[in-house]
């Protein structure tokens, strides 16, 4: 029998969970990691919500499928039938959604046989609905998508377990009482997410289907803190990715290969015995599990076009280097691209928003993991710059990136700023 697939996702979590070494209370995720596989160097295709999710669920880059911005601001897939749910349903899977999806204004367009009723998209409401679905002995094989609002802002009020005195804010953010208090809110939110994941995993066990079910747990992009979400830094596109189930995703192993969320679609197709769709950009992760290969990619790519405003950027990341190109010259930060919160307020009051961004950037991720020193004008790295430019241009041509033809207008009626006409 073909395996069931459960895709569990969160909002704005990056890698800030216990299995990646961060001191936040996520015991459910830790147990899941110890039973499955943790990909330490996984990346999303975009640091903003709908484009990232659309890429994962179609196996193609956002600009290839029309999702250049947020679904609730007027962007949409050009072909909803490319969505994983449609593909699996066509192959005989029963498909269901519990909670958040953030790819379409109308989730019925995405191919779900059933959309589970939930009073909200918080983990406290979504996880019980997903657990009830699993307890109902659904027709197998099934695909269940479980989307939690956590850890999106606004964060809940911190509880005693989230004592800001003993917390460290994310790496790109300075350590201060204000940012520690902000991190306490994240800590409270991620514990709620962890509780929700635990409820879903417990329901899988109670249903007796753990051995026949591939569970994927990931997030869309980095945390909603300054210099993270909506940036092409590793803090913006670096994501947790943990898997457990058929196909070799067992044993509490850790994998350091460079992988992309675009690899999930072909992986699911291989495990389910489905012919992969044409035009998929990723590769199945199975060869990493059975030892056929020790790496899949020499480089991964990511993009940003629209969020609240127009900020067209593309990047290529290899094992050692990151190259970012901006296609709109700005002498300041687009503050609307950082969610409101204490950390943003703290930095903005001290001039953070007045900082510009260079149009080309090269970072040595081995010697400069925080991407602080732009080497694009360093003569010693001239060959690397040229090589990375060539990689990016080749990728843009291969995927017919609309930026090759100039500024990209927003669709009619889109609620965005700074859009070119």
XYZ file of C-alpha atoms in Angstrom:
421
model
C 0.000 0.000 0.000
C 1.251 3.473 -0.825
C 2.218 5.522 2.230
C 0.112 8.263 3.716
C 1.636 11.755 3.679
C 1.214 14.315 6.453
C 2.673 17.756 5.807
C 2.891 19.816 9.001
C 3.911 23.442 8.615
C 4.346 26.534 10.713
C 4.666 30.260 10.071
C 7.954 32.168 10.477
C 9.922 29.599 12.518
C 13.192 29.304 10.596
C 15.363 26.844 12.497
C 14.739 28.237 15.973
C 13.658 24.944 17.549
C 15.435 22.571 19.897
C 16.565 19.973 17.282
C 18.696 22.695 15.691
C 20.378 23.544 18.965
C 18.348 26.558 20.067
C 17.288 26.775 23.716
C 13.527 26.886 23.199
C 11.175 24.298 24.644
C 10.122 22.025 21.782
C 10.152 18.505 23.238
C 7.673 17.178 20.681
C 9.866 18.266 17.779
C 12.920 16.894 19.564
C 11.334 13.462 19.903
C 10.254 13.570 16.272
C 13.809 14.452 15.233
C 15.234 11.566 17.221
C 12.915 9.175 15.384
C 13.387 10.575 11.896
C 15.841 12.679 9.888
C 16.886 16.289 10.433
C 18.171 18.234 7.434
C 20.524 20.816 8.901
C 20.971 22.829 5.711
C 17.504 23.091 4.203
C 16.336 26.262 2.462
C 13.057 27.670 1.242
C 12.668 29.157 -2.220
C 11.567 32.506 -0.809
C 11.714 34.394 2.499
C 8.056 35.403 2.275
C 4.986 33.315 3.005
C 2.893 32.535 -0.096
C 5.817 32.305 -2.545
C 7.681 29.900 -0.254
C 4.646 27.675 0.266
C 3.710 27.744 -3.415
C 7.210 26.632 -4.385
C 7.190 23.723 -1.939
C 3.727 22.569 -3.019
C 4.323 22.832 -6.775
C 8.007 21.877 -6.919
C 8.741 24.994 -8.968
C 10.073 28.461 -8.219
C 7.564 31.171 -7.272
C 8.154 33.160 -10.456
C 7.399 30.048 -12.519
C 3.962 29.514 -10.986
C 2.763 33.109 -10.666
C 3.183 33.453 -6.909
C 5.368 36.551 -6.841
C 3.683 37.929 -3.721
C 1.181 37.177 -0.990
C -2.082 35.436 -1.822
C -4.147 37.756 0.352
C -2.653 40.765 -1.459
C -3.746 39.663 -4.915
C -1.226 37.074 -6.152
C -2.223 33.566 -7.204
C -1.024 30.390 -8.880
C -1.350 30.448 -12.647
C -2.354 26.771 -12.590
C -3.858 25.399 -9.376
C -3.613 21.863 -10.743
C 0.152 21.963 -10.212
C -0.480 21.916 -6.444
C 0.570 18.709 -4.679
C -2.952 18.081 -3.412
C -4.345 17.983 -6.946
C -1.535 15.675 -8.083
C -2.011 13.249 -5.200
C -5.791 13.237 -5.517
C -5.479 12.391 -9.205
C -3.224 9.489 -8.172
C -5.852 8.090 -5.812
C -5.041 9.813 -2.539
C -7.728 11.236 -0.268
C -6.652 14.812 0.425
C -7.517 16.974 3.413
C -6.560 20.353 4.841
C -6.517 21.267 8.516
C -5.815 24.930 9.207
C -3.671 27.402 7.330
C -2.547 27.042 3.707
C -1.832 30.662 2.508
C -1.453 29.723 -1.160
C -4.939 30.568 -2.420
C -7.669 32.970 -1.348
C -10.101 30.094 -1.888
C -8.624 26.807 -0.598
C -11.208 24.781 -2.514
C -9.196 25.544 -5.667
C -6.236 23.526 -4.393
C -7.602 20.013 -4.740
C -8.586 19.026 -1.208
C -11.333 16.455 -0.906
C -12.051 17.787 2.538
C -11.333 21.026 4.377
C -11.645 20.330 8.078
C -13.686 22.925 9.982
C -11.604 24.852 12.517
C -12.559 27.963 14.532
C -9.095 29.464 14.003
C -5.704 28.604 12.541
C -3.997 28.472 15.930
C -2.436 25.186 16.971
C -4.932 24.857 19.799
C -7.748 24.556 17.258
C -6.006 22.975 14.273
C -4.237 20.091 16.038
C -7.432 18.589 17.561
C -9.141 18.752 14.144
C -6.216 16.940 12.533
C -6.169 14.382 15.349
C -9.900 13.732 14.922
C -9.370 13.185 11.199
C -6.666 10.606 11.932
C -8.843 8.915 14.538
C -11.688 8.543 12.021
C -9.771 5.841 10.138
C -9.685 7.820 6.867
C -9.498 6.005 3.588
C -5.870 5.255 2.779
C -3.676 6.401 1.248
C -4.346 9.963 2.348
C -2.609 13.326 2.220
C -3.215 15.561 5.231
C -1.918 19.122 5.260
C -1.736 20.630 8.754
C -1.011 24.363 8.891
C -0.477 26.312 12.115
C -0.551 30.101 12.455
C 2.236 29.859 15.034
C 4.909 31.291 15.135
C 3.615 34.324 13.209
C 3.245 37.626 15.028
C 1.557 38.891 17.114
C 3.034 36.610 19.737
C 1.066 35.498 22.782
C 1.794 36.981 26.193
C 4.863 35.198 27.599
C 4.250 32.741 30.401
C 6.543 32.042 33.395
C 8.325 29.378 31.344
C 9.363 32.095 28.883
C 11.406 34.194 31.283
C 13.121 36.871 29.153
C 15.944 37.238 31.659
C 17.383 33.948 30.461
C 16.679 34.125 26.745
C 18.908 35.102 23.848
C 17.328 36.902 20.874
C 18.031 35.605 17.359
C 21.561 36.040 16.043
C 20.882 39.069 13.764
C 19.272 41.027 16.605
C 21.179 42.828 19.401
C 20.832 41.571 22.949
C 18.797 44.039 25.016
C 15.913 43.898 27.508
C 13.527 44.830 24.689
C 14.694 42.126 22.295
C 14.787 39.498 25.047
C 11.191 40.326 25.897
C 10.357 39.959 22.214
C 12.059 36.564 22.156
C 9.961 35.525 25.150
C 6.896 36.027 22.970
C 8.399 33.816 20.274
C 9.261 31.214 22.924
C 5.629 31.113 24.036
C 4.411 30.823 20.446
C 6.810 28.038 19.486
C 5.771 26.012 22.544
C 2.182 26.184 21.293
C 3.354 25.030 17.878
C 5.259 22.177 19.500
C 2.184 21.131 21.475
C 0.210 21.021 18.233
C 2.811 18.880 16.497
C 2.814 16.543 19.483
C -0.960 16.102 19.271
C -0.763 15.200 15.584
C 2.072 12.713 16.128
C 0.267 11.123 19.069
C -2.802 10.682 16.868
C -0.679 8.955 14.221
C 0.547 6.509 16.856
C -2.933 5.854 18.233
C -4.203 5.163 14.715
C -1.474 2.539 14.262
C -0.267 4.032 10.974
C 3.164 5.397 11.921
C 5.038 2.818 9.833
C 2.916 3.614 6.787
C 2.957 7.403 7.057
C 5.550 9.890 5.867
C 5.428 12.935 8.158
C 7.100 16.133 6.962
C 7.566 19.039 9.350
C 8.883 22.354 8.088
C 8.188 26.094 7.975
C 7.967 28.751 5.301
C 11.013 30.915 6.142
C 12.866 32.716 8.910
C 11.600 34.421 12.039
C 9.626 37.674 11.921
C 12.530 39.629 13.396
C 14.706 42.311 11.777
C 17.211 41.010 9.213
C 15.460 37.651 8.968
C 12.046 37.187 7.296
C 11.877 38.974 3.917
C 15.643 38.799 3.445
C 17.703 36.389 1.350
C 20.184 35.849 4.146
C 20.432 32.348 5.599
C 18.408 33.730 8.523
C 15.643 34.483 6.034
C 15.617 31.361 3.847
C 17.113 28.796 6.232
C 14.340 26.483 7.483
C 13.863 23.500 9.719
C 13.077 20.341 7.761
C 12.441 17.087 9.582
C 10.944 13.909 8.150
C 9.931 10.530 9.508
C 8.567 7.459 7.814
C 8.883 5.218 4.736
C 11.706 5.825 2.319
C 14.511 5.613 4.864
C 13.521 8.652 6.925
C 14.149 6.971 10.242
C 16.787 6.407 12.871
C 17.378 9.823 14.388
C 19.929 10.789 11.762
C 21.193 14.236 10.797
C 21.982 15.155 7.213
C 24.236 18.072 6.233
C 23.594 18.074 2.484
C 22.475 21.302 0.850
C 18.759 20.793 0.119
C 15.775 22.862 -0.942
C 12.104 22.591 -0.095
C 11.619 22.082 -3.830
C 13.070 18.604 -3.232
C 9.988 17.557 -1.262
C 7.635 17.251 -4.243
C 9.802 14.739 -6.170
C 10.533 12.907 -2.906
C 6.823 12.400 -2.249
C 6.267 11.309 -5.835
C 9.015 8.682 -5.588
C 7.819 7.290 -2.278
C 4.195 7.224 -3.470
C 5.124 5.565 -6.761
C 3.795 8.477 -8.807
C 5.392 9.696 -12.007
C 6.791 13.144 -11.203
C 5.190 16.135 -12.864
C 7.035 17.792 -15.718
C 9.111 20.827 -14.839
C 9.952 19.973 -11.228
C 13.087 21.818 -10.106
C 14.111 19.722 -7.119
C 15.439 16.204 -6.706
C 14.230 13.359 -4.545
C 15.898 13.159 -1.139
C 15.848 9.358 -1.247
C 19.438 8.984 -2.561
C 20.672 10.758 0.576
C 18.833 8.221 2.716
C 19.985 5.024 1.031
C 23.577 6.130 0.541
C 23.509 6.384 -3.234
C 24.656 10.006 -2.978
C 26.095 12.241 -0.267
C 24.867 15.494 -1.817
C 22.176 16.566 -4.280
C 22.951 20.155 -5.227
C 25.987 22.288 -5.876
C 23.789 25.314 -5.205
C 20.273 26.325 -4.183
C 18.357 29.412 -5.300
C 15.819 31.701 -3.683
C 13.919 34.821 -4.610
C 11.963 37.805 -3.358
C 9.770 39.966 -5.557
C 6.802 41.354 -3.616
C 5.778 41.387 0.013
C 4.085 44.610 1.087
C 6.316 46.511 -1.329
C 8.258 45.696 -4.482
C 11.726 44.421 -3.597
C 12.998 42.228 -6.458
C 16.016 40.177 -5.402
C 17.499 36.832 -6.366
C 20.199 34.722 -4.733
C 22.327 31.657 -5.269
C 23.900 29.786 -2.360
C 26.640 27.185 -2.621
C 28.351 25.288 0.176
C 30.633 28.245 0.823
C 29.310 31.389 -0.872
C 26.102 33.410 -1.091
C 25.470 35.821 -3.969
C 22.530 38.246 -3.840
C 21.461 40.682 -6.535
C 18.899 43.450 -6.064
C 16.968 44.651 -9.090
C 15.640 47.831 -7.485
C 17.995 50.421 -6.041
C 16.996 51.477 -2.521
C 18.823 53.786 -0.132
C 16.789 52.638 2.870
C 15.132 49.558 4.290
C 11.513 48.818 3.509
C 10.376 48.799 7.116
C 6.972 47.353 6.198
C 8.756 44.119 5.297
C 9.584 43.532 8.956
C 6.603 42.657 11.130
C 5.769 45.018 13.966
C 7.312 44.074 17.282
C 9.618 45.191 20.051
C 12.801 44.272 18.188
C 11.821 46.254 15.098
C 10.820 49.221 17.234
C 14.101 49.050 19.156
C 16.249 49.044 16.012
C 14.167 51.513 14.010
C 14.486 54.060 16.822
C 18.263 53.774 16.450
C 18.518 54.327 12.693
C 18.182 50.791 11.360
C 15.646 51.816 8.739
C 18.043 54.360 7.235
C 20.467 51.673 6.106
C 20.574 50.979 2.403
C 21.423 47.762 0.624
C 24.043 47.272 -2.051
C 22.812 45.964 -5.373
C 25.293 43.100 -5.498
C 26.564 41.125 -2.527
C 28.891 38.190 -2.072
C 29.457 36.557 1.298
C 31.902 33.875 2.355
C 29.626 31.764 4.557
C 32.519 29.807 6.007
C 34.465 32.816 7.299
C 31.487 35.161 7.595
C 28.434 33.068 8.553
C 26.396 36.142 9.532
C 26.812 37.696 6.057
C 28.248 40.964 7.344
C 31.124 41.593 4.918
C 30.289 42.138 1.267
C 33.134 40.825 -0.889
C 31.717 41.719 -4.285
C 34.326 44.457 -4.811
C 37.201 42.464 -3.334
C 39.624 41.728 -6.162
C 40.673 38.447 -4.551
C 37.136 37.158 -5.089
C 36.655 38.428 -8.636
C 36.523 34.914 -10.107
C 34.002 33.817 -7.504
C 31.809 36.838 -8.238
C 31.871 36.098 -11.970
C 31.091 32.437 -11.363
C 28.154 33.250 -9.101
C 26.808 35.818 -11.558
C 26.934 33.180 -14.266
C 25.111 30.667 -12.040
C 22.358 33.164 -11.318
C 21.926 34.248 -14.919
C 21.824 30.630 -16.090
C 19.160 29.805 -13.496
C 17.096 32.861 -14.417
C 17.203 31.912 -18.090
C 16.392 28.276 -17.383
C 13.330 29.227 -15.330
C 12.308 32.168 -17.553
C 12.466 34.655 -14.720
C 10.365 37.714 -15.656
C 13.041 39.989 -14.161
C 15.107 39.235 -17.265
C 12.645 41.422 -19.152
C 12.696 44.313 -16.698
C 10.617 45.407 -13.696
C 7.749 43.046 -12.899
C 4.328 44.677 -12.498
C 1.873 43.412 -9.921
C -1.380 41.830 -11.113
C -4.360 44.166 -11.489
C -5.907 45.020 -8.155
C -3.004 43.773 -6.052
C -2.612 45.510 -2.704
C 1.088 46.405 -2.832
C 3.315 49.443 -2.792
C 6.075 50.494 -5.167
C 4.864 48.320 -8.046
C 6.216 49.296 -11.471
C 3.585 50.033 -14.087
